[in-house]
Coordinates of C-alpha atoms in Angstrom, one line a residue:
X16 CA 36.2 -3.0 -22.1
X17 CA 33.2 -1.8 -24.0
X18 CA 30.7 -3.2 -21.4
X19 CA 32.5 -1.3 -18.6
X20 CA 32.4 2.0 -20.6
X21 CA 28.7 1.5 -21.3
X22 CA 28.0 0.7 -17.6
X23 CA 30.0 3.7 -16.3
X24 CA 28.1 6.0 -18.7
X25 CA 24.9 5.2 -16.7
X26 CA 26.4 6.0 -13.3
X27 CA 27.1 9.1 -11.3
X28 CA 30.3 9.5 -9.4
X29 CA 28.9 8.1 -6.2
X30 CA 27.5 5.1 -7.9
X31 CA 30.9 4.4 -9.6
X32 CA 32.5 4.5 -6.1
X33 CA 29.8 2.2 -4.7
X34 CA 30.3 -0.3 -7.6
X35 CA 34.1 -0.3 -7.3
X36 CA 33.8 -1.1 -3.6
X37 CA 31.0 -3.6 -3.7
X38 CA 31.5 -5.0 -7.2
X39 CA 27.8 -5.1 -7.9
X40 CA 25.1 -2.5 -8.3
X41 CA 21.4 -2.2 -9.2
X42 CA 20.0 0.9 -10.8
X43 CA 17.2 2.1 -13.1
X44 CA 17.4 4.5 -16.0
X45 CA 15.2 6.0 -18.7
X46 CA 15.7 6.5 -22.4
X47 CA 13.3 9.1 -23.7
X48 CA 10.7 7.8 -26.1
X49 CA 12.1 4.2 -25.6
X50 CA 11.3 3.2 -22.0
X51 CA 12.7 2.5 -18.6
X52 CA 15.2 -0.2 -17.8
X53 CA 16.4 -2.0 -14.7
X54 CA 20.1 -2.8 -14.7
X55 CA 22.3 -5.1 -12.7
X56 CA 26.0 -4.4 -13.0
X57 CA 28.4 -7.1 -11.7
X58 CA 31.9 -8.5 -12.1
X59 CA 32.6 -12.0 -13.5
X60 CA 36.1 -13.4 -14.4
X61 CA 37.4 -9.9 -13.6
X62 CA 35.2 -8.3 -16.3
X63 CA 32.3 -5.9 -15.8
X64 CA 29.1 -7.4 -17.0
X65 CA 25.5 -6.2 -17.2
X66 CA 22.0 -7.6 -17.2
X67 CA 19.3 -5.1 -18.5
X68 CA 15.6 -5.6 -18.1
X69 CA 13.0 -3.5 -20.0
X70 CA 10.1 -2.1 -17.9
X71 CA 7.1 -0.9 -19.8
X72 CA 6.1 2.7 -19.5
X73 CA 2.5 1.9 -18.7
X74 CA 1.8 0.5 -15.3
X75 CA -0.5 -2.6 -15.8
X76 CA -3.7 -2.6 -13.9
X77 CA -4.8 -5.2 -11.4
X78 CA -7.3 -6.5 -13.9
X79 CA -4.8 -6.7 -16.7
X80 CA -2.5 -8.8 -14.6
X81 CA -5.3 -11.2 -13.8
X82 CA -4.9 -10.6 -10.0
X83 CA -7.8 -11.1 -7.5
X84 CA -10.1 -8.2 -7.2
X85 CA -9.7 -8.2 -3.4
X86 CA -6.3 -6.5 -4.0
X87 CA -8.2 -3.4 -4.8
X88 CA -9.9 -3.5 -1.4
X89 CA -6.6 -4.3 0.4
X90 CA -4.7 -1.2 -1.1
X91 CA -7.6 1.1 0.0
X92 CA -7.1 0.4 3.7
X93 CA -6.4 3.4 5.8
X94 CA -3.6 1.8 7.7
X95 CA -1.8 -1.5 8.2
X96 CA 0.9 -3.6 6.7
X97 CA 0.6 -5.4 3.4
X98 CA 3.2 -7.9 2.2
X99 CA 3.7 -9.0 -1.4
X100 CA 5.8 -12.2 -1.4
X101 CA 7.3 -14.5 -4.0
X102 CA 10.6 -15.8 -5.4
X103 CA 12.9 -13.6 -7.5
X104 CA 11.3 -12.9 -10.8
X105 CA 7.7 -13.7 -9.7
X106 CA 6.4 -10.2 -10.5
X107 CA 6.2 -8.8 -7.0
X108 CA 7.3 -5.3 -8.1
X109 CA 4.7 -5.2 -10.9
X110 CA 1.9 -6.3 -8.5
X111 CA 2.9 -3.7 -6.0
X112 CA 3.0 -1.0 -8.7
X113 CA -0.5 -2.0 -9.9
X114 CA -1.9 -1.7 -6.4
X115 CA -0.2 1.7 -5.7
X116 CA -1.5 3.0 -9.1
X117 CA -5.0 1.8 -8.3
X118 CA -5.0 3.8 -5.1
X119 CA -3.5 6.7 -7.0
X120 CA -6.5 6.8 -9.3
X121 CA -9.1 6.4 -6.5
X122 CA -7.9 8.1 -3.4
X123 CA -6.3 11.5 -2.6
X124 CA -3.2 11.8 -0.4
X125 CA 0.5 11.5 -0.4
X126 CA 2.2 8.2 -1.4
X127 CA 5.9 7.9 -0.6
X128 CA 8.0 5.1 -2.2
X129 CA 11.5 4.1 -1.2
X130 CA 13.0 1.9 -3.9
X131 CA 16.4 0.4 -4.9
X132 CA 16.1 1.2 -7.8
X133 CA 12.9 2.9 -9.0
X134 CA 11.2 0.6 -11.5
X135 CA 7.8 1.9 -12.5
X136 CA 7.5 5.7 -12.7
X137 CA 4.1 6.9 -11.4
X138 CA 2.2 10.0 -12.5
X139 CA 0.2 12.0 -10.0
X140 CA -3.6 11.5 -10.3
X141 CA -5.7 11.8 -7.2
X142 CA -2.6 11.3 -5.1
X143 CA 0.7 13.0 -5.1
X144 CA 3.5 10.4 -5.4
X145 CA 7.0 11.0 -4.2
X146 CA 9.5 8.4 -5.4
X147 CA 12.9 8.2 -3.7
X148 CA 15.7 6.0 -5.1
X149 CA 18.4 4.7 -2.8
X150 CA 21.8 5.9 -3.8
X151 CA 20.4 8.9 -5.8
X152 CA 17.7 10.6 -3.8
X153 CA 18.8 9.2 -0.4
X154 CA 22.0 7.7 0.8
X155 CA 20.4 4.5 2.2
X156 CA 17.3 2.7 3.1
X157 CA 18.0 3.6 6.7
X158 CA 18.1 7.3 6.1
X159 CA 15.0 7.3 3.9
X160 CA 13.0 5.2 6.5
X161 CA 14.1 7.4 9.3
X162 CA 12.9 10.6 7.5
X163 CA 9.7 9.0 6.0
X164 CA 7.2 10.2 8.6
X165 CA 8.5 13.8 8.4
X166 CA 7.4 13.8 4.7
X167 CA 3.7 13.4 5.8
X168 CA 2.7 10.4 3.7
X169 CA -0.6 8.5 4.0
X170 CA 0.9 5.5 2.2
X171 CA 4.5 4.2 2.3
X172 CA 5.8 1.7 -0.2
X173 CA 9.2 0.1 0.6
X174 CA 10.7 -1.8 -2.4
X175 CA 11.9 -4.7 -0.3
X176 CA 12.1 -5.6 3.4
X177 CA 15.7 -6.9 3.4
X178 CA 16.4 -7.0 7.1
X179 CA 15.1 -6.6 10.6
X180 CA 15.5 -2.8 10.6
X181 CA 13.4 -2.4 7.5
X182 CA 10.7 -4.7 8.7
X183 CA 10.6 -3.0 12.1
X184 CA 10.2 0.3 10.3
X185 CA 7.4 -1.1 8.1
X186 CA 5.5 -2.4 11.2
X187 CA 6.0 0.9 13.0
X188 CA 4.6 2.8 10.0
X189 CA 1.5 0.6 10.1
X190 CA 1.2 1.0 13.9
X191 CA 1.3 4.8 13.6
X192 CA -1.7 4.9 11.3
X193 CA -0.1 4.6 7.8
X194 CA -0.6 2.0 5.1
X195 CA 2.7 0.4 4.4
X196 CA 3.3 -2.0 1.5
X197 CA 6.5 -4.0 0.9
X198 CA 7.9 -7.2 -0.6
X199 CA 9.6 -10.2 0.9
X200 CA 11.3 -13.2 -0.6
X201 CA 9.1 -16.2 0.4
X202 CA 7.2 -18.9 -1.4
X203 CA 3.9 -18.5 0.5
X204 CA 2.4 -16.7 3.5
X205 CA 3.5 -19.4 6.0
X206 CA 7.1 -19.0 4.9
X207 CA 6.7 -15.2 5.0
X208 CA 5.7 -15.4 8.6
X209 CA 8.6 -17.7 9.4
X210 CA 11.1 -15.4 7.6
X211 CA 9.9 -12.4 9.5
X212 CA 10.2 -14.2 12.8
X213 CA 13.7 -15.3 12.0
X214 CA 14.8 -11.7 11.3
X215 CA 14.5 -10.8 15.0
X216 CA 16.1 -12.1 18.2
X217 CA 14.0 -14.6 20.1
X218 CA 13.3 -12.1 23.0
X219 CA 11.5 -9.8 20.5
X220 CA 9.3 -12.4 19.0
X221 CA 6.3 -12.2 21.3
X222 CA 6.1 -8.5 20.7
X223 CA 6.4 -9.1 16.9
X224 CA 3.6 -11.6 17.0
X225 CA 1.4 -9.1 18.8
X226 CA 2.3 -6.3 16.3
X227 CA 1.5 -8.5 13.4
X228 CA -1.8 -9.7 14.8
X229 CA -2.8 -6.0 15.2
X230 CA -1.3 -4.4 12.1
X231 CA -1.0 -7.0 9.3
X232 CA -3.7 -6.5 6.7
X233 CA -2.8 -9.1 4.1
X234 CA -0.1 -11.3 2.6
X235 CA -0.2 -11.7 -1.1
X236 CA 2.0 -14.5 -2.5
X237 CA 2.5 -15.2 -6.2
X238 CA 4.1 -17.6 -8.6
X239 CA 4.4 -17.2 -12.4
X240 CA 3.3 -20.4 -14.1
X241 CA 4.0 -21.3 -17.7
X242 CA 0.6 -20.9 -19.5
X243 CA -0.8 -21.5 -22.9
X244 CA 0.8 -20.2 -26.1
X245 CA 4.0 -19.1 -24.3
X246 CA 2.2 -16.7 -21.9
X247 CA 2.7 -16.7 -18.1
X248 CA -0.2 -17.0 -15.7
X249 CA 0.0 -15.6 -12.2
X250 CA -1.1 -18.0 -9.4
X251 CA -1.9 -15.9 -6.3
X252 CA -2.4 -16.9 -2.7
X253 CA -4.2 -14.3 -0.5
X254 CA -4.2 -14.3 3.3
X255 CA -6.4 -11.7 5.0
X256 CA -6.0 -10.9 8.7
X257 CA -9.5 -11.8 9.9
X258 CA -10.2 -11.9 13.6
X259 CA -9.5 -15.7 13.8
X260 CA -6.3 -15.4 11.8
X261 CA -5.3 -12.5 14.1
X262 CA -5.6 -14.9 17.1
X263 CA -3.4 -17.5 15.3
X264 CA -0.8 -14.9 14.5
X265 CA -0.7 -13.7 18.1
X266 CA -0.2 -17.3 19.2
X267 CA 2.4 -18.1 16.5
X268 CA 0.2 -20.9 15.0
X269 CA 1.2 -20.3 11.4
X270 CA 0.6 -23.8 10.3
X271 CA -3.1 -23.5 11.1
X272 CA -3.6 -20.5 8.9
X273 CA -3.8 -22.4 5.6
X274 CA -6.9 -24.4 6.7
X275 CA -8.7 -21.1 7.4
X276 CA -7.6 -19.7 4.1
X277 CA -9.2 -22.6 2.2
X278 CA -12.5 -21.7 3.8
X279 CA -12.1 -18.0 3.2
X280 CA -14.0 -17.4 -0.1
X281 CA -16.2 -14.7 1.4
X282 CA -13.3 -12.6 2.5
X283 CA -11.3 -13.0 -0.7
X284 CA -8.8 -15.4 0.7
X285 CA -7.5 -18.2 -1.4
X286 CA -4.6 -20.7 -1.4
X287 CA -2.2 -21.4 -4.2
X288 CA -3.9 -24.7 -5.0
X289 CA -7.3 -22.9 -5.3
X290 CA -5.8 -20.3 -7.6
X291 CA -4.1 -23.0 -9.8
X292 CA -7.4 -24.9 -9.9
X293 CA -9.1 -21.8 -11.2
X294 CA -6.4 -21.2 -13.8
X295 CA -6.7 -24.8 -15.0
X296 CA -10.5 -24.6 -15.2
X297 CA -10.3 -21.5 -17.3
X298 CA -7.8 -23.2 -19.7
X299 CA -4.9 -20.8 -18.8
X300 CA -2.5 -23.6 -17.7
X301 CA -2.1 -27.3 -18.3
X302 CA -2.8 -30.0 -15.7
X303 CA 1.0 -30.8 -15.6
X304 CA 1.9 -27.2 -14.7
X305 CA -0.9 -26.9 -12.2
X306 CA 0.4 -29.9 -10.3
X307 CA 4.0 -28.8 -10.6
X308 CA 3.4 -25.4 -9.0
X309 CA 1.0 -26.6 -6.3
X310 CA 1.7 -26.6 -2.6
X311 CA 0.1 -30.0 -2.4
X312 CA -0.1 -31.8 -5.8
X313 CA -2.0 -34.6 -4.2
X314 CA -4.8 -32.4 -2.9
X315 CA -5.0 -30.4 -6.2
X316 CA -5.1 -33.6 -8.3
X317 CA -8.0 -34.8 -6.1
X318 CA -9.8 -31.5 -6.6
X319 CA -9.3 -31.6 -10.3
X320 CA -10.6 -35.1 -10.5
X321 CA -13.6 -34.7 -8.1
X322 CA -14.1 -31.0 -7.4
X323 CA -14.9 -29.7 -10.9
X324 CA -18.1 -29.9 -12.9
X325 CA -16.8 -30.0 -16.5
X326 CA -13.3 -31.4 -16.1
X327 CA -13.7 -34.6 -14.0
X328 CA -10.8 -36.1 -15.8
X329 CA -8.3 -38.8 -14.8
X330 CA -5.3 -36.5 -14.4
X331 CA -2.8 -39.4 -14.2
X332 CA -4.0 -40.6 -17.6
X333 CA -3.6 -37.1 -19.1
X334 CA -0.2 -36.6 -17.5
X335 CA 1.0 -39.9 -18.8
X336 CA 0.0 -38.8 -22.3
X337 CA 2.0 -35.6 -21.7
X338 CA 5.1 -37.6 -20.7
X339 CA 4.3 -39.2 -17.4
X340 CA 4.1 -38.3 -13.8
X341 CA 7.7 -39.5 -13.3
X342 CA 8.8 -36.5 -15.5
X343 CA 7.0 -34.0 -13.4
X344 CA 9.6 -31.5 -12.1
X345 CA 8.7 -29.4 -9.1
X346 CA 9.8 -25.8 -9.1
X347 CA 12.6 -24.9 -6.8
X348 CA 11.6 -23.2 -3.5
X349 CA 15.0 -21.4 -3.3
X350 CA 14.6 -17.7 -3.1

């Protein structure tokens, strides 16, 4: 059909073979003077289909995205592991690109990215940036990760930590003095820790906890929340690896980390509920959406009622005017 002809026109011979074997393929392509696109090609009802997403030429800045300023400090670390986590479509790749580009504009060195596919195209500034696309510039993530250190980078960005081998490589890069950034599917930092632990056999977990306690720099979790006038607001949780959190990581006490994060203003740490509270106070989101996307709607409602100075409102009264608490739909945590 016409869709198959269009899809195949975007592929090289190797990608065509890959698609015909696996029946699905991700890729990126550029149209001069138009922009860059991310494409997913798949088969449904025996017909080739496509989903195409437009990616802006300009890489948005951390400030333009409304992200916490502490992300600028995080990406300037000399070494360590940084995780950006969230569900599909939560903007992880955009946040990662903004962080990489901030470093590009402020620090010299070699930044290596391994992506499937390349989304944002970086331009050299103070750093030289090498972007390798799986399936085009390298045969596989495994090959690219194995050769990465031979390419002499100071910073390595891995598009997604999909399995134990990729996560092991990311931790190894951090352990050998590099700054490594990657993404993971998880709804918050606690789940991110659990997901990493579950990637590995039980006999490796003590070593993994030790490695994380020493090398993890931060976990940045995000959710896109419906905002005012059809815009989306980004709620962000930031976990920093302070000395106390390092102890909790080493002991596997993930459930105790959130309490420390709630007290972590001086370090730049914040929970989702704190971020949602700030978005509500600044009139970027409604009460209803703040509570719908909270980790603890009860705690956030209490904070809105009693923790603010200008908006000590009865949220239940306001929610009932908006359609009632019984209509409040919590977002899915499936990733």
